[in-house]
XYZ file of N, CA, C and O in Angstrom:
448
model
N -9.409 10.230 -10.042
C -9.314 9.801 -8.645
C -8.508 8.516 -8.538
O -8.359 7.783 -9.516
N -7.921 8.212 -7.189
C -7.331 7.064 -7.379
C -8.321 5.874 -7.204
O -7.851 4.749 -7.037
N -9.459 6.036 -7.228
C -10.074 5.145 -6.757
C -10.472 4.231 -8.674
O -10.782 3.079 -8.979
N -10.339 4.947 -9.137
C -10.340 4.765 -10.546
C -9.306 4.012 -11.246
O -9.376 2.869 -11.698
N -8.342 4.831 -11.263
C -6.670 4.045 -11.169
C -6.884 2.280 -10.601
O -6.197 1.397 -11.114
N -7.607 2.059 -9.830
C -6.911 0.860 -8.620
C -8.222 0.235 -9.033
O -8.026 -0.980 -9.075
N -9.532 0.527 -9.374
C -10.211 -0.453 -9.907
C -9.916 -1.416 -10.936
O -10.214 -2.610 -10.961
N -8.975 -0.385 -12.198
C -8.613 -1.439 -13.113
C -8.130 -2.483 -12.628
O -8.477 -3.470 -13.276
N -7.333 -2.758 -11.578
C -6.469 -3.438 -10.960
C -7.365 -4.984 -10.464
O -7.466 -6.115 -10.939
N -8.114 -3.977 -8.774
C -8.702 -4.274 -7.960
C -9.880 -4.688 -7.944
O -10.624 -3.708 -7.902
N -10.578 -5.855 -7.957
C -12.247 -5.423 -7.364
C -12.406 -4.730 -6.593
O -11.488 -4.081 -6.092
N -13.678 -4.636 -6.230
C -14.664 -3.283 -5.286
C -13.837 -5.017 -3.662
O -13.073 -5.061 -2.698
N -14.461 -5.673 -4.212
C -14.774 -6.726 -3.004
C -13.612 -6.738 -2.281
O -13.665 -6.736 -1.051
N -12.340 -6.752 -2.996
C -11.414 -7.289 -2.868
C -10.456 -6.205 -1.676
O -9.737 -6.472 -0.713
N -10.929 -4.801 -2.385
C -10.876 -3.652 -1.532
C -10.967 -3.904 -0.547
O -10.300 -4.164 0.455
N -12.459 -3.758 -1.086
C -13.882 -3.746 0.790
C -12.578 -4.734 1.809
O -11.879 -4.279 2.714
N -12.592 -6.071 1.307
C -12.177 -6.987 2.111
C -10.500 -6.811 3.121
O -10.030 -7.117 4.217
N -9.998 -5.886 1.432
C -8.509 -5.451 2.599
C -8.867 -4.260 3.616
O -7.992 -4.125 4.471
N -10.029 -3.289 3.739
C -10.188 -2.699 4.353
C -10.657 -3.201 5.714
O -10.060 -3.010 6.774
N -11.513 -3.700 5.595
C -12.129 -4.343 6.564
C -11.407 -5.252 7.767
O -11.809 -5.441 8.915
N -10.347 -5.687 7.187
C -8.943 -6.357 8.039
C -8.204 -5.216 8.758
O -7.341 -5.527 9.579
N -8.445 -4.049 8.544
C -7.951 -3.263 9.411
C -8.315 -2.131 9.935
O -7.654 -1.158 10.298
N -9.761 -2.414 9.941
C -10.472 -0.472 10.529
C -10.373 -0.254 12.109
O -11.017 0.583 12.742
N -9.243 -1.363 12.744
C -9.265 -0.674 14.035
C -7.580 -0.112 14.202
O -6.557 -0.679 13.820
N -7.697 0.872 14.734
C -6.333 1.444 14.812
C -5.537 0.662 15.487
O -5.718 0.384 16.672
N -4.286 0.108 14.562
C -3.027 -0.597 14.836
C -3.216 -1.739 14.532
O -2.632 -2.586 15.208
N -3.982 -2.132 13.553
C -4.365 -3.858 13.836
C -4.146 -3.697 11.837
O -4.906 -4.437 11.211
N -3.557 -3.148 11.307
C -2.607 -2.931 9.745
C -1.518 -3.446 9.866
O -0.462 -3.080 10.382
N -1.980 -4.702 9.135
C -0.463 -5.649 8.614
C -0.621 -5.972 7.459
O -1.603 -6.557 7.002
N 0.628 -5.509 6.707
C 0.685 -5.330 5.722
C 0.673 -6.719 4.489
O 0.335 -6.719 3.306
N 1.110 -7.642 5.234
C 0.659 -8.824 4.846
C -0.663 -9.503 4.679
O -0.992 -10.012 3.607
N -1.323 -9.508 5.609
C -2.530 -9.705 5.776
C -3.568 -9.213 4.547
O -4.461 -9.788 3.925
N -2.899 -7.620 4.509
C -3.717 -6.698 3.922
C -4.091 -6.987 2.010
O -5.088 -7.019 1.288
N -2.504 -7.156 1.856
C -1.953 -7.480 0.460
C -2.738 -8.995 0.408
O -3.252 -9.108 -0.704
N -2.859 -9.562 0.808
C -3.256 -11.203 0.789
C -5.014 -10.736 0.197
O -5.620 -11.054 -0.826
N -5.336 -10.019 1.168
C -6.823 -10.052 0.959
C -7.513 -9.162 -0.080
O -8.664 -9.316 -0.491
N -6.628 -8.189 -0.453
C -7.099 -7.214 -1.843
C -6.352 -8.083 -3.117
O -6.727 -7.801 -4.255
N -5.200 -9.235 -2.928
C -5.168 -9.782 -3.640
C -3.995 -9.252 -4.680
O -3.980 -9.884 -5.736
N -2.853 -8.034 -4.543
C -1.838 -7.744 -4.751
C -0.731 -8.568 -4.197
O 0.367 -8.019 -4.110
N -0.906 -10.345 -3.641
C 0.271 -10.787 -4.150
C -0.006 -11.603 -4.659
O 0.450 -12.698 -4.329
N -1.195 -11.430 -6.082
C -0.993 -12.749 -7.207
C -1.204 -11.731 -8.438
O -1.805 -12.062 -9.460
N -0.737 -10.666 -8.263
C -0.757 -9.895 -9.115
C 0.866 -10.286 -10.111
O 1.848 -10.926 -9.736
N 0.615 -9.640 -11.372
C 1.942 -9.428 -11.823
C 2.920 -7.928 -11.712
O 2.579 -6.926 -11.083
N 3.730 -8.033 -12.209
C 4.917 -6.861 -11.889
C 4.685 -5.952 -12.238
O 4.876 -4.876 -11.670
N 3.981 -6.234 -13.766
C 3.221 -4.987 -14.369
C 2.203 -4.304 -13.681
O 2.326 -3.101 -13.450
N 1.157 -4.971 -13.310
C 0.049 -4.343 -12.261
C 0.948 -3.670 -10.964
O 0.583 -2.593 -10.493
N 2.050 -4.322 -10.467
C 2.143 -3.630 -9.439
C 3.108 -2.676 -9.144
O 3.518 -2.199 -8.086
N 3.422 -2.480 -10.496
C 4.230 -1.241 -10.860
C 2.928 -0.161 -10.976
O 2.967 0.967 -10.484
N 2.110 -0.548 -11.498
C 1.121 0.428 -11.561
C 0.530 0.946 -10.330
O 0.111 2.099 -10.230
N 0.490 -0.315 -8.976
C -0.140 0.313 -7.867
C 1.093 1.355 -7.182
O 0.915 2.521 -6.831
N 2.102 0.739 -7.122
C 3.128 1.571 -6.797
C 2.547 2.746 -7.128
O 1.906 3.326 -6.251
N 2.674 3.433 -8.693
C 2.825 4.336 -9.161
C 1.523 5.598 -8.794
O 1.494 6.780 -9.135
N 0.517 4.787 -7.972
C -0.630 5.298 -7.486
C -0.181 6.048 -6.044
O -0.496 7.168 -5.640
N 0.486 5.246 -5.551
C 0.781 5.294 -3.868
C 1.744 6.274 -3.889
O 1.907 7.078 -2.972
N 2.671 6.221 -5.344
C 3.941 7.409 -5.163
C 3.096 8.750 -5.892
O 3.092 9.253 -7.015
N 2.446 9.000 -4.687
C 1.507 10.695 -5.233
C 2.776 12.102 -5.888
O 2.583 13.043 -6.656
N 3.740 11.746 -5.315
C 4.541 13.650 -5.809
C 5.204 12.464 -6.690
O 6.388 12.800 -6.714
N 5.076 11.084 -7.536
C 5.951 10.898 -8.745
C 7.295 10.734 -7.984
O 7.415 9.520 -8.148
N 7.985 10.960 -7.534
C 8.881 10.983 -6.947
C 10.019 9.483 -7.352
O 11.241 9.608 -7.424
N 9.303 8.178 -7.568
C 10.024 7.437 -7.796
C 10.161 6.184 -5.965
O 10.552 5.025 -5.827
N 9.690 7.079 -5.082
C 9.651 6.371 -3.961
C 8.191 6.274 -3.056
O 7.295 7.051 -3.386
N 8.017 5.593 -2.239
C 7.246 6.035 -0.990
C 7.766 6.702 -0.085
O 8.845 6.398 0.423
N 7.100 7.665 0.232
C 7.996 8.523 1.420
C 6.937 8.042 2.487
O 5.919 7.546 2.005
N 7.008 8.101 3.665
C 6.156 7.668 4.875
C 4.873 8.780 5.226
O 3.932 8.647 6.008
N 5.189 9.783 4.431
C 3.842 10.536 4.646
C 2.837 9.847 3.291
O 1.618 9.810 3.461
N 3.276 9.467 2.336
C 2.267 8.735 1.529
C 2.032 7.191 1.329
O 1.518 6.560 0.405
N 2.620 6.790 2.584
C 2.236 5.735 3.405
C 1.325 5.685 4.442
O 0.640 4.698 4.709
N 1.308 6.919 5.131
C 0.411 7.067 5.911
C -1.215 6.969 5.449
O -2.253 6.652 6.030
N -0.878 7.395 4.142
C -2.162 7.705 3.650
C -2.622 7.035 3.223
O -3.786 7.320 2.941
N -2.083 5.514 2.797
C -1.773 4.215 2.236
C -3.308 3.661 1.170
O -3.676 3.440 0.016
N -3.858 3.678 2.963
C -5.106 3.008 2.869
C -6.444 4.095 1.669
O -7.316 3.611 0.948
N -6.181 5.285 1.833
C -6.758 5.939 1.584
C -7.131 5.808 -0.436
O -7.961 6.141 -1.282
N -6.136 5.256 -0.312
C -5.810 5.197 -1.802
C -6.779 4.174 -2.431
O -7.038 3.883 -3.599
N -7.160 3.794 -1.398
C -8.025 2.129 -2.019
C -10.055 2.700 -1.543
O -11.137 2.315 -1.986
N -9.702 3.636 -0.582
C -10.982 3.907 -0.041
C -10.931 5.873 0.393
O -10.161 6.392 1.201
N -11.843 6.485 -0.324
C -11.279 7.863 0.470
C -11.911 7.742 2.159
O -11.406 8.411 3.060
N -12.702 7.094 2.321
C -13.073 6.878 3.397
C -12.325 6.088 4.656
O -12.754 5.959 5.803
N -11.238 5.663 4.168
C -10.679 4.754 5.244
C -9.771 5.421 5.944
O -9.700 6.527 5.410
N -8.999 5.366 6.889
C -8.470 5.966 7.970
C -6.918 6.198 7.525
O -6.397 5.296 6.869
N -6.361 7.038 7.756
C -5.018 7.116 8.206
C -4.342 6.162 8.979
O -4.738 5.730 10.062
N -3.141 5.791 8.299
C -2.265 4.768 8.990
C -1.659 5.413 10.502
O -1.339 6.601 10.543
N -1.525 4.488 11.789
C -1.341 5.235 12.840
C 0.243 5.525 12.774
O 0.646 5.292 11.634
N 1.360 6.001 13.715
C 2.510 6.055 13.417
C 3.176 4.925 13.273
O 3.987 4.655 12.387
N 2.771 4.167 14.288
C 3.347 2.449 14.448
C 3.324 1.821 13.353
O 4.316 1.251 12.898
N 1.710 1.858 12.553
C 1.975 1.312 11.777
C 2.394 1.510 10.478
O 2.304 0.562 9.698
N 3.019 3.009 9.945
C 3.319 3.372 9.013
C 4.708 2.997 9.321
O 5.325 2.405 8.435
N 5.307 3.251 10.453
C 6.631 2.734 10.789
C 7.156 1.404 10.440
O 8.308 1.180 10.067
N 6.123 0.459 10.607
C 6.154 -1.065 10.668
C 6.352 -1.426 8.768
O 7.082 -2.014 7.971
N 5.315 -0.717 8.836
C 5.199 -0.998 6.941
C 6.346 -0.179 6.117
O 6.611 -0.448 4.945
N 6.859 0.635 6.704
C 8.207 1.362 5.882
C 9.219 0.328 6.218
O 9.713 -0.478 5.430
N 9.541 0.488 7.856
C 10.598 -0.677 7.714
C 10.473 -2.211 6.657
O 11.464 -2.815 6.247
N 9.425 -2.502 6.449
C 9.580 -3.864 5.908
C 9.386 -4.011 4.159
O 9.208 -4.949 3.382
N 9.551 -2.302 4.028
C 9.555 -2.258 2.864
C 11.368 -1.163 2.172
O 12.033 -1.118 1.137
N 11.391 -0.571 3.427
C 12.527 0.139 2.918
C 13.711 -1.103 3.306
O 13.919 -1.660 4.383
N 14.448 -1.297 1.831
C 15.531 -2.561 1.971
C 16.745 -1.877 2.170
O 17.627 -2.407 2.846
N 16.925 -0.596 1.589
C 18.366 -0.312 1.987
C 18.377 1.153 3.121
O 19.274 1.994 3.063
N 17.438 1.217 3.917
C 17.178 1.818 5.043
C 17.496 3.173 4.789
O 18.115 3.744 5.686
N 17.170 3.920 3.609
C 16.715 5.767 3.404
C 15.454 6.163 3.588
O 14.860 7.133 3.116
N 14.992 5.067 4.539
C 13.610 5.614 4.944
C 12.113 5.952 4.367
O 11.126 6.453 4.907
N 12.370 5.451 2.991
C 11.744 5.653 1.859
C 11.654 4.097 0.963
O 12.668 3.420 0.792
N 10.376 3.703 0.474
C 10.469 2.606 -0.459
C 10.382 2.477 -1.649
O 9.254 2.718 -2.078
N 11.491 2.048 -2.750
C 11.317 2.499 -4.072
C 10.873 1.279 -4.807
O 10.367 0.360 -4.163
N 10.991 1.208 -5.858
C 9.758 -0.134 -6.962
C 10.023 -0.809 -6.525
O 9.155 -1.477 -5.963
N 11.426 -1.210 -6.407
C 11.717 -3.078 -6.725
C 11.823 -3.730 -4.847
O 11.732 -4.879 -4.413
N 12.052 -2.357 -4.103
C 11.820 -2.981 -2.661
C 10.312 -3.285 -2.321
O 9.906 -4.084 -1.477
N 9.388 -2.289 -3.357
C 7.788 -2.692 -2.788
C 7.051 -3.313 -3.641
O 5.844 -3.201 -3.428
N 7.535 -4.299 -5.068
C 7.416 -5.539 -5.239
C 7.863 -6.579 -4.714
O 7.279 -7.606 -5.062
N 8.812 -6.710 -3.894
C 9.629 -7.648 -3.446
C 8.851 -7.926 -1.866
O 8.885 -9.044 -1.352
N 8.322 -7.019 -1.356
C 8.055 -7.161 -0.286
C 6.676 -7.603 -0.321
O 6.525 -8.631 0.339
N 5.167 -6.986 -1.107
C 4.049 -7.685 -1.024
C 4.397 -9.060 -1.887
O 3.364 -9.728 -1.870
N 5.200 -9.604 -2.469
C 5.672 -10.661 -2.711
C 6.185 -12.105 -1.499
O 6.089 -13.324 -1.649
N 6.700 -11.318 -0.397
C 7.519 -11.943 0.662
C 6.144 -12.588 1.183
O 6.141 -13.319 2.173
């Protein structure tokens, strides 16, 4: 499960806590979010690894349907990203605008 994957990473708390910053629909910022589960004092290595959680078909990118699902990855219980805000979080992660976010744009960005 991924919930397994992202513990090595993650605390339970640290989760709970990025979840909890956003269980009302549209109120997911992606900054906020990363701050409070604590993926931007991570290293490159770890967050090559979360990447590699979030890119479900392997693919090498995020595509916006497994962005949508974002949250889910940290909680099976947590909600689907709404369109806005899967929109919001692709744009500020896709750097050369194919609509899609690959490693070094989605280290660079929970970094920003």
């Amino acid at each position: 499960s991924f919930d397994m994957a992202l513990s090595g990473i993650l605390t339970e708390a640290e989760i709970a806590a990025g979840l909890q910053s956003c269980q009302v629909a549209d109120s997911f910022d992606y900054k906020t979010f990363f701050v409070k589960v604590g993926l931007n004092s991570k290293s490159k290595d770890q967050l090559a690894k979360v990447f590699g959680i979030l890119d479900q078909d392997r693919s090498g990118f995020i595509e916006e349907e497994e962005l949508k699902l974002f949250l889910k990855n940290f909680s099976a219980s947590a909600r689907a990203l709404t369109d806005a805000e899967t929109k919001a979080f692709l744009a500020a992660g896709d750097s050369d605008g194919d609509g899609k976010i690959g490693v070094d744009g989605k280290a660079a960005f929970i970094k920003r």
